[in-house]
PDB file of C-alpha atoms in Angstrom:
ATOM      1  CA  MET K 915     -85.716  55.730 -47.208  1.00 50.00           C
ATOM      2  CA  GLN K 916     -84.993  52.825 -49.464  1.00 47.00           C
ATOM      3  CA  SER K 917     -83.773  55.197 -52.180  1.00 50.00           C
ATOM      4  CA  LEU K 918     -81.271  56.714 -49.707  1.00 41.00           C
ATOM      5  CA  ARG K 919     -79.899  53.278 -48.903  1.00 50.00           C
ATOM      6  CA  LEU K 920     -79.570  52.489 -52.586  1.00 42.00           C
ATOM      7  CA  CYS K 921     -77.695  55.772 -53.127  1.00 46.00           C
ATOM      8  CA  ALA K 922     -75.333  55.066 -50.217  1.00 46.00           C
ATOM      9  CA  SER K 923     -74.665  51.564 -51.522  1.00 51.00           C
ATOM     10  CA  ALA K 924     -73.973  52.944 -54.981  1.00 48.00           C
ATOM     11  CA  VAL K 925     -71.514  55.482 -53.530  1.00 44.00           C
ATOM     12  CA  LYS K 926     -69.648  52.707 -51.652  1.00 51.00           C
ATOM     13  CA  VAL K 927     -69.449  50.581 -54.790  1.00 45.00           C
ATOM     14  CA  ASP K 928     -68.198  53.579 -56.737  1.00 52.00           C
ATOM     15  CA  ASN K 929     -65.530  54.337 -54.094  1.00 55.00           C
ATOM     16  CA  ARG K 930     -64.335  50.736 -54.158  1.00 57.00           C
ATOM     17  CA  ALA K 931     -64.135  50.772 -57.915  1.00 50.00           C
ATOM     18  CA  THR K 932     -62.205  54.054 -57.848  1.00 54.00           C
ATOM     19  CA  HIS K 933     -59.779  52.607 -55.266  1.00 52.00           C
ATOM     20  CA  ARG K 934     -59.200  49.525 -57.405  1.00 55.00           C
ATOM     21  CA  VAL K 935     -58.588  51.653 -60.485  1.00 48.00           C
ATOM     22  CA  ALA K 936     -56.086  53.785 -58.526  1.00 50.00           C
ATOM     23  CA  GLN K 937     -54.273  50.669 -57.308  1.00 52.00           C
ATOM     24  CA  ALA K 938     -54.145  49.309 -60.835  1.00 51.00           C
ATOM     25  CA  ALA K 939     -52.824  52.631 -62.137  1.00 51.00           C
ATOM     26  CA  ALA K 940     -50.119  52.874 -59.433  1.00 50.00           C
ATOM     27  CA  PRO K 941     -46.612  52.093 -60.739  1.00 53.00           C
ATOM     28  CA  VAL K 942     -45.428  48.595 -59.813  1.00 51.00           C
ATOM     29  CA  PRO K 943     -41.781  48.483 -58.665  1.00 54.00           C
ATOM     30  CA  SER K 944     -39.808  46.708 -61.298  1.00 58.00           C
ATOM     31  CA  ALA K 945     -37.487  43.840 -60.392  1.00 57.00           C
ATOM     32  CA  PRO K 946     -33.771  44.479 -60.941  1.00 60.00           C
ATOM     33  CA  SER K 947     -32.580  43.414 -64.308  1.00 67.00           C
ATOM     34  CA  PRO K 948     -30.125  40.513 -64.596  1.00 67.00           C
ATOM     35  CA  GLY K 949     -27.372  42.972 -65.498  1.00 66.00           C
ATOM     36  CA  GLU K 950     -27.947  45.136 -62.388  1.00 68.00           C
ATOM     37  CA  GLU K 951     -28.110  42.062 -60.146  1.00 72.00           C
ATOM     38  CA  SER K 952     -24.866  40.751 -61.619  1.00 82.00           C
ATOM     39  CA  THR K 953     -23.156  44.114 -60.989  1.00 83.00           C
ATOM     40  CA  MET K 954     -24.297  44.156 -57.349  1.00 84.00           C
ATOM     41  CA  LYS K 955     -23.041  40.603 -56.890  1.00 84.00           C
ATOM     42  CA  ARG K 956     -19.641  41.577 -58.287  1.00 85.00           C
ATOM     43  CA  ILE K 957     -19.433  44.593 -55.965  1.00 87.00           C
ATOM     44  CA  GLU K 958     -20.453  42.463 -52.986  1.00 86.00           C
ATOM     45  CA  HIS K 959     -17.907  39.783 -53.886  1.00 84.00           C
ATOM     46  CA  GLY K 960     -15.193  42.412 -54.307  1.00 86.00           C
ATOM     47  CA  LEU K 961     -15.908  43.959 -50.893  1.00 89.00           C
ATOM     48  CA  GLU K 962     -15.970  40.571 -49.192  1.00 88.00           C
ATOM     49  CA  THR K 963     -12.703  39.565 -50.857  1.00 89.00           C
ATOM     50  CA  MET K 964     -11.067  42.845 -49.818  1.00 90.00           C
ATOM     51  CA  MET K 965     -12.208  42.458 -46.199  1.00 91.00           C
ATOM     52  CA  PHE K 966     -11.121  38.813 -46.114  1.00 88.00           C
ATOM     53  CA  ASN K 967      -7.679  39.627 -47.505  1.00 88.00           C
ATOM     54  CA  SER K 968      -7.287  42.552 -45.088  1.00 89.00           C
ATOM     55  CA  ARG K 969      -6.196  40.004 -42.480  1.00 88.00           C
ATOM     56  CA  TRP K 970      -2.780  39.999 -44.185  1.00 92.00           C
ATOM     57  CA  LEU K 971      -2.264  43.540 -42.902  1.00 92.00           C
ATOM     58  CA  LEU K 972      -1.550  41.877 -39.547  1.00 91.00           C
ATOM     59  CA  ALA K 973       1.318  39.820 -40.989  1.00 92.00           C
ATOM     60  CA  PRO K 974       3.917  42.663 -40.800  1.00 93.00           C
ATOM     61  CA  ILE K 975       2.967  43.136 -37.135  1.00 94.00           C
ATOM     62  CA  TYR K 976       3.819  39.512 -36.365  1.00 94.00           C
ATOM     63  CA  VAL K 977       7.049  39.845 -38.359  1.00 95.00           C
ATOM     64  CA  GLY K 978       7.872  42.843 -36.158  1.00 95.00           C
ATOM     65  CA  LEU K 979       7.282  40.698 -33.074  1.00 95.00           C
ATOM     66  CA  VAL K 980       9.721  38.122 -34.472  1.00 95.00           C
ATOM     67  CA  VAL K 981      12.308  40.908 -34.743  1.00 96.00           C
ATOM     68  CA  SER K 982      11.466  41.825 -31.135  1.00 95.00           C
ATOM     69  CA  ILE K 983      12.484  38.301 -30.094  1.00 95.00           C
ATOM     70  CA  LEU K 984      15.842  38.936 -31.784  1.00 96.00           C
ATOM     71  CA  VAL K 985      16.178  42.158 -29.766  1.00 95.00           C
ATOM     72  CA  LEU K 986      15.402  40.191 -26.595  1.00 94.00           C
ATOM     73  CA  LEU K 987      18.076  37.659 -27.547  1.00 95.00           C
ATOM     74  CA  VAL K 988      20.661  40.432 -27.900  1.00 96.00           C
ATOM     75  CA  LYS K 989      19.673  41.817 -24.489  1.00 95.00           C
ATOM     76  CA  PHE K 990      19.753  38.322 -22.977  1.00 95.00           C
ATOM     77  CA  VAL K 991      23.292  37.701 -24.273  1.00 95.00           C
ATOM     78  CA  GLN K 992      24.376  41.109 -22.979  1.00 94.00           C
ATOM     79  CA  GLU K 993      22.971  40.426 -19.502  1.00 92.00           C
ATOM     80  CA  PHE K 994      24.397  36.892 -19.496  1.00 93.00           C
ATOM     81  CA  PHE K 995      27.972  37.967 -20.255  1.00 93.00           C
ATOM     82  CA  HIS K 996      27.648  40.868 -17.838  1.00 90.00           C
ATOM     83  CA  MET K 997      26.723  38.349 -15.138  1.00 90.00           C
ATOM     84  CA  LEU K 998      29.648  36.090 -16.067  1.00 89.00           C
ATOM     85  CA  GLY K 999      32.043  39.039 -15.873  1.00 87.00           C
ATOM     86  CA  HIS K1000      31.052  39.767 -12.268  1.00 84.00           C
ATOM     87  CA  ILE K1001      30.322  36.241 -11.063  1.00 84.00           C
ATOM     88  CA  PHE K1002      33.254  36.123  -8.618  1.00 85.00           C
ATOM     89  CA  SER K1003      32.929  39.666  -7.309  1.00 85.00           C
ATOM     90  CA  ALA K1004      29.120  39.856  -7.113  1.00 81.00           C
ATOM     91  CA  SER K1005      27.189  39.111  -3.953  1.00 83.00           C
ATOM     92  CA  GLU K1006      24.599  36.368  -3.691  1.00 81.00           C
ATOM     93  CA  SER K1007      21.741  38.853  -4.042  1.00 81.00           C
ATOM     94  CA  GLU K1008      23.283  40.373  -7.165  1.00 84.00           C
ATOM     95  CA  VAL K1009      23.666  36.932  -8.759  1.00 86.00           C
ATOM     96  CA  ILE K1010      20.046  36.100  -7.943  1.00 86.00           C
ATOM     97  CA  LEU K1011      18.914  39.416  -9.432  1.00 86.00           C
ATOM     98  CA  ALA K1012      20.911  38.733 -12.605  1.00 89.00           C
ATOM     99  CA  VAL K1013      19.426  35.241 -12.942  1.00 90.00           C
ATOM    100  CA  LEU K1014      15.911  36.584 -12.346  1.00 88.00           C
ATOM    101  CA  THR K1015      16.521  39.159 -15.074  1.00 89.00           C
ATOM    102  CA  LEU K1016      17.411  36.339 -17.488  1.00 91.00           C
ATOM    103  CA  VAL K1017      14.285  34.427 -16.441  1.00 90.00           C
ATOM    104  CA  ASP K1018      12.246  37.591 -16.963  1.00 88.00           C
ATOM    105  CA  LEU K1019      13.598  37.985 -20.500  1.00 91.00           C
ATOM    106  CA  SER K1020      12.846  34.342 -21.299  1.00 91.00           C
ATOM    107  CA  LEU K1021       9.251  34.740 -20.089  1.00 89.00           C
ATOM    108  CA  VAL K1022       8.802  37.801 -22.292  1.00 90.00           C
ATOM    109  CA  GLY K1023      10.170  35.776 -25.215  1.00 91.00           C
ATOM    110  CA  ASN K1024       7.693  32.978 -24.482  1.00 88.00           C
ATOM    111  CA  LEU K1025       4.904  35.541 -24.363  1.00 87.00           C
ATOM    112  CA  LEU K1026       5.914  36.884 -27.767  1.00 91.00           C
ATOM    113  CA  LEU K1027       5.969  33.375 -29.252  1.00 89.00           C
ATOM    114  CA  ILE K1028       2.475  32.671 -27.934  1.00 86.00           C
ATOM    115  CA  VAL K1029       1.183  35.904 -29.465  1.00 87.00           C
ATOM    116  CA  ILE K1030       2.940  35.277 -32.796  1.00 90.00           C
ATOM    117  CA  PHE K1031       1.876  31.655 -33.290  1.00 87.00           C
ATOM    118  CA  SER K1032      -1.641  31.852 -31.880  1.00 84.00           C
ATOM    119  CA  GLY K1033      -2.393  35.292 -33.296  1.00 86.00           C
ATOM    120  CA  TYR K1034      -1.178  34.378 -36.769  1.00 88.00           C
ATOM    121  CA  GLU K1035      -3.109  31.094 -36.852  1.00 86.00           C
ATOM    122  CA  ASN K1036      -6.279  32.609 -35.396  1.00 83.00           C
ATOM    123  CA  PHE K1037      -6.415  35.788 -37.458  1.00 85.00           C
ATOM    124  CA  VAL K1038      -4.212  35.440 -40.568  1.00 88.00           C
ATOM    125  CA  SER K1039      -3.542  31.933 -41.861  1.00 87.00           C
ATOM    126  CA  LYS K1040      -2.742  28.401 -40.785  1.00 83.00           C
ATOM    127  CA  ILE K1041       0.884  27.431 -40.248  1.00 81.00           C
ATOM    128  CA  HIS K1042       1.257  24.158 -42.163  1.00 78.00           C
ATOM    129  CA  THR K1043       3.736  22.305 -39.968  1.00 75.00           C
ATOM    130  CA  GLU K1044       1.485  19.467 -38.798  1.00 72.00           C
ATOM    131  CA  ASN K1045       4.025  16.758 -39.611  1.00 76.00           C
ATOM    132  CA  HIS K1046       7.033  18.558 -38.159  1.00 76.00           C
ATOM    133  CA  GLU K1047       8.479  16.685 -35.192  1.00 77.00           C
ATOM    134  CA  ASP K1048       9.292  19.906 -33.317  1.00 78.00           C
ATOM    135  CA  ARG K1049       5.818  21.415 -33.644  1.00 77.00           C
ATOM    136  CA  PRO K1050       4.556  22.419 -30.145  1.00 74.00           C
ATOM    137  CA  ASP K1051       1.475  20.499 -28.998  1.00 72.00           C
ATOM    138  CA  TRP K1052      -0.499  23.667 -28.286  1.00 71.00           C
ATOM    139  CA  MET K1053      -0.088  25.113 -31.794  1.00 72.00           C
ATOM    140  CA  GLY K1054      -3.373  25.080 -33.675  1.00 67.00           C
ATOM    141  CA  LYS K1055      -5.297  24.278 -30.502  1.00 69.00           C
ATOM    142  CA  VAL K1056      -5.254  27.679 -28.808  1.00 70.00           C
ATOM    143  CA  ASP K1057      -8.334  29.713 -29.716  1.00 71.00           C
ATOM    144  CA  PHE K1058      -8.845  33.389 -28.852  1.00 73.00           C
ATOM    145  CA  SER K1059     -10.119  32.497 -25.377  1.00 76.00           C
ATOM    146  CA  GLY K1060      -7.128  30.271 -24.694  1.00 76.00           C
ATOM    147  CA  LEU K1061      -4.818  32.953 -26.059  1.00 77.00           C
ATOM    148  CA  LYS K1062      -6.182  35.471 -23.557  1.00 80.00           C
ATOM    149  CA  LEU K1063      -5.619  33.080 -20.653  1.00 81.00           C
ATOM    150  CA  LYS K1064      -2.072  32.248 -21.757  1.00 80.00           C
ATOM    151  CA  LEU K1065      -1.288  35.940 -22.155  1.00 82.00           C
ATOM    152  CA  VAL K1066      -2.594  36.782 -18.700  1.00 85.00           C
ATOM    153  CA  ALA K1067      -0.759  33.820 -17.163  1.00 85.00           C
ATOM    154  CA  SER K1068       2.502  34.943 -18.787  1.00 85.00           C
ATOM    155  CA  ILE K1069       1.992  38.545 -17.668  1.00 87.00           C
ATOM    156  CA  VAL K1070       1.288  37.398 -14.100  1.00 88.00           C
ATOM    157  CA  ALA K1071       4.460  35.271 -14.164  1.00 88.00           C
ATOM    158  CA  ILE K1072       6.514  38.233 -15.418  1.00 87.00           C
ATOM    159  CA  SER K1073       4.985  40.453 -12.735  1.00 89.00           C
ATOM    160  CA  GLY K1074       5.809  37.815 -10.118  1.00 88.00           C
ATOM    161  CA  ILE K1075       9.452  37.754 -11.234  1.00 87.00           C
ATOM    162  CA  GLU K1076       9.619  41.550 -11.022  1.00 87.00           C
ATOM    163  CA  LEU K1077       8.111  41.423  -7.536  1.00 88.00           C
ATOM    164  CA  LEU K1078      10.616  38.758  -6.479  1.00 86.00           C
ATOM    165  CA  LYS K1079      13.476  40.913  -7.790  1.00 85.00           C
ATOM    166  CA  ALA K1080      12.157  43.807  -5.713  1.00 87.00           C
ATOM    167  CA  PHE K1081      12.028  41.695  -2.550  1.00 85.00           C
ATOM    168  CA  VAL K1082      15.545  40.353  -3.117  1.00 82.00           C
ATOM    169  CA  ASN K1083      16.791  43.935  -3.374  1.00 82.00           C
ATOM    170  CA  ILE K1084      14.236  45.362  -0.951  1.00 84.00           C
ATOM    171  CA  ALA K1085      16.593  48.030   0.413  1.00 82.00           C
ATOM    172  CA  ALA K1086      16.550  49.817  -2.950  1.00 82.00           C
ATOM    173  CA  TYR K1087      12.781  50.430  -2.838  1.00 85.00           C
ATOM    174  CA  THR K1088      10.579  52.605  -0.673  1.00 87.00           C
ATOM    175  CA  ASN K1089       7.468  51.268   1.018  1.00 88.00           C
ATOM    176  CA  THR K1090       5.306  53.124  -1.493  1.00 90.00           C
ATOM    177  CA  GLU K1091       7.097  51.530  -4.454  1.00 88.00           C
ATOM    178  CA  LEU K1092       6.783  48.066  -2.931  1.00 88.00           C
ATOM    179  CA  ALA K1093       3.096  48.665  -2.231  1.00 91.00           C
ATOM    180  CA  TRP K1094       2.537  49.656  -5.855  1.00 92.00           C
ATOM    181  CA  LYS K1095       4.331  46.540  -7.107  1.00 90.00           C
ATOM    182  CA  VAL K1096       2.298  44.275  -4.817  1.00 91.00           C
ATOM    183  CA  GLY K1097      -0.932  46.056  -5.755  1.00 92.00           C
ATOM    184  CA  ILE K1098      -0.295  45.787  -9.496  1.00 91.00           C
ATOM    185  CA  HIS K1099       0.581  42.102  -9.163  1.00 91.00           C
ATOM    186  CA  ALA K1100      -2.595  41.479  -7.153  1.00 93.00           C
ATOM    187  CA  VAL K1101      -4.691  43.251  -9.799  1.00 92.00           C
ATOM    188  CA  LEU K1102      -3.137  41.088 -12.530  1.00 90.00           C
ATOM    189  CA  VAL K1103      -3.815  37.911 -10.549  1.00 91.00           C
ATOM    190  CA  VAL K1104      -7.438  38.896  -9.915  1.00 92.00           C
ATOM    191  CA  SER K1105      -7.862  39.813 -13.593  1.00 89.00           C
ATOM    192  CA  GLY K1106      -6.560  36.390 -14.621  1.00 86.00           C
ATOM    193  CA  VAL K1107      -8.918  34.620 -12.234  1.00 89.00           C
ATOM    194  CA  LEU K1108     -11.888  36.666 -13.473  1.00 88.00           C
ATOM    195  CA  LEU K1109     -11.032  35.957 -17.116  1.00 84.00           C
ATOM    196  CA  ALA K1110     -10.786  32.222 -16.426  1.00 84.00           C
ATOM    197  CA  TRP K1111     -14.087  32.336 -14.535  1.00 87.00           C
ATOM    198  CA  MET K1112     -15.822  34.210 -17.367  1.00 85.00           C
ATOM    199  CA  ASP K1113     -14.536  31.723 -19.950  1.00 78.00           C
ATOM    200  CA  ARG K1114     -15.720  28.841 -17.790  1.00 82.00           C
ATOM    201  CA  ILE K1115     -19.213  30.371 -17.553  1.00 83.00           C
ATOM    202  CA  ALA K1116     -19.269  30.971 -21.320  1.00 76.00           C
ATOM    203  CA  ALA K1117     -18.250  27.359 -21.985  1.00 73.00           C
ATOM    204  CA  ALA K1118     -20.919  26.093 -19.578  1.00 76.00           C
ATOM    205  CA  THR K1119     -23.662  28.135 -21.270  1.00 77.00           C
ATOM    206  CA  LYS K1120     -22.716  26.671 -24.664  1.00 69.00           C
ATOM    207  CA  HIS K1121     -23.315  23.159 -23.348  1.00 62.00           C
TER     208      HIS K1121
END
């Protein structure tokens, strides 16, 4: 009985020794050489630089929006002189509609400026005009959350002007068209309120 135990113990010792020898014989993963590590670092740095500089791909888009403001200006001047040409023959409602159209164009221009300034500063590069006396107070202070709220507020204002134009000239619209205009405006207002509420909750959770 004792000899069996001794044999079993010897087998266990032999198995352990064999396992240790196998572990010692197993290939140990070699650490990357300094040259390989340097190459990986260069590749990583190159990718990061490329991704960081890719923000400049947005710059032509903002330049295009600046050109869009010029197009709005041309349309504004056209509408303005058209209104002046009919100022004595036009009815009160027609004058109000013409003025509301000019207000609508100005609101769209303001919306474009907000997108250009805030979008460029948030996603491309800083506009270094800190010491300029005409620099708007909100420039550099509007983050992405504030940009969303300003955009929605501008869109709601534009929608409100369009709705007011429809009510001034209500005879030119069917009930279905008026219902659609009111419904779309209501959806925009609710969307703005929900966005402001979500941003308020997000700000509260940060504190």
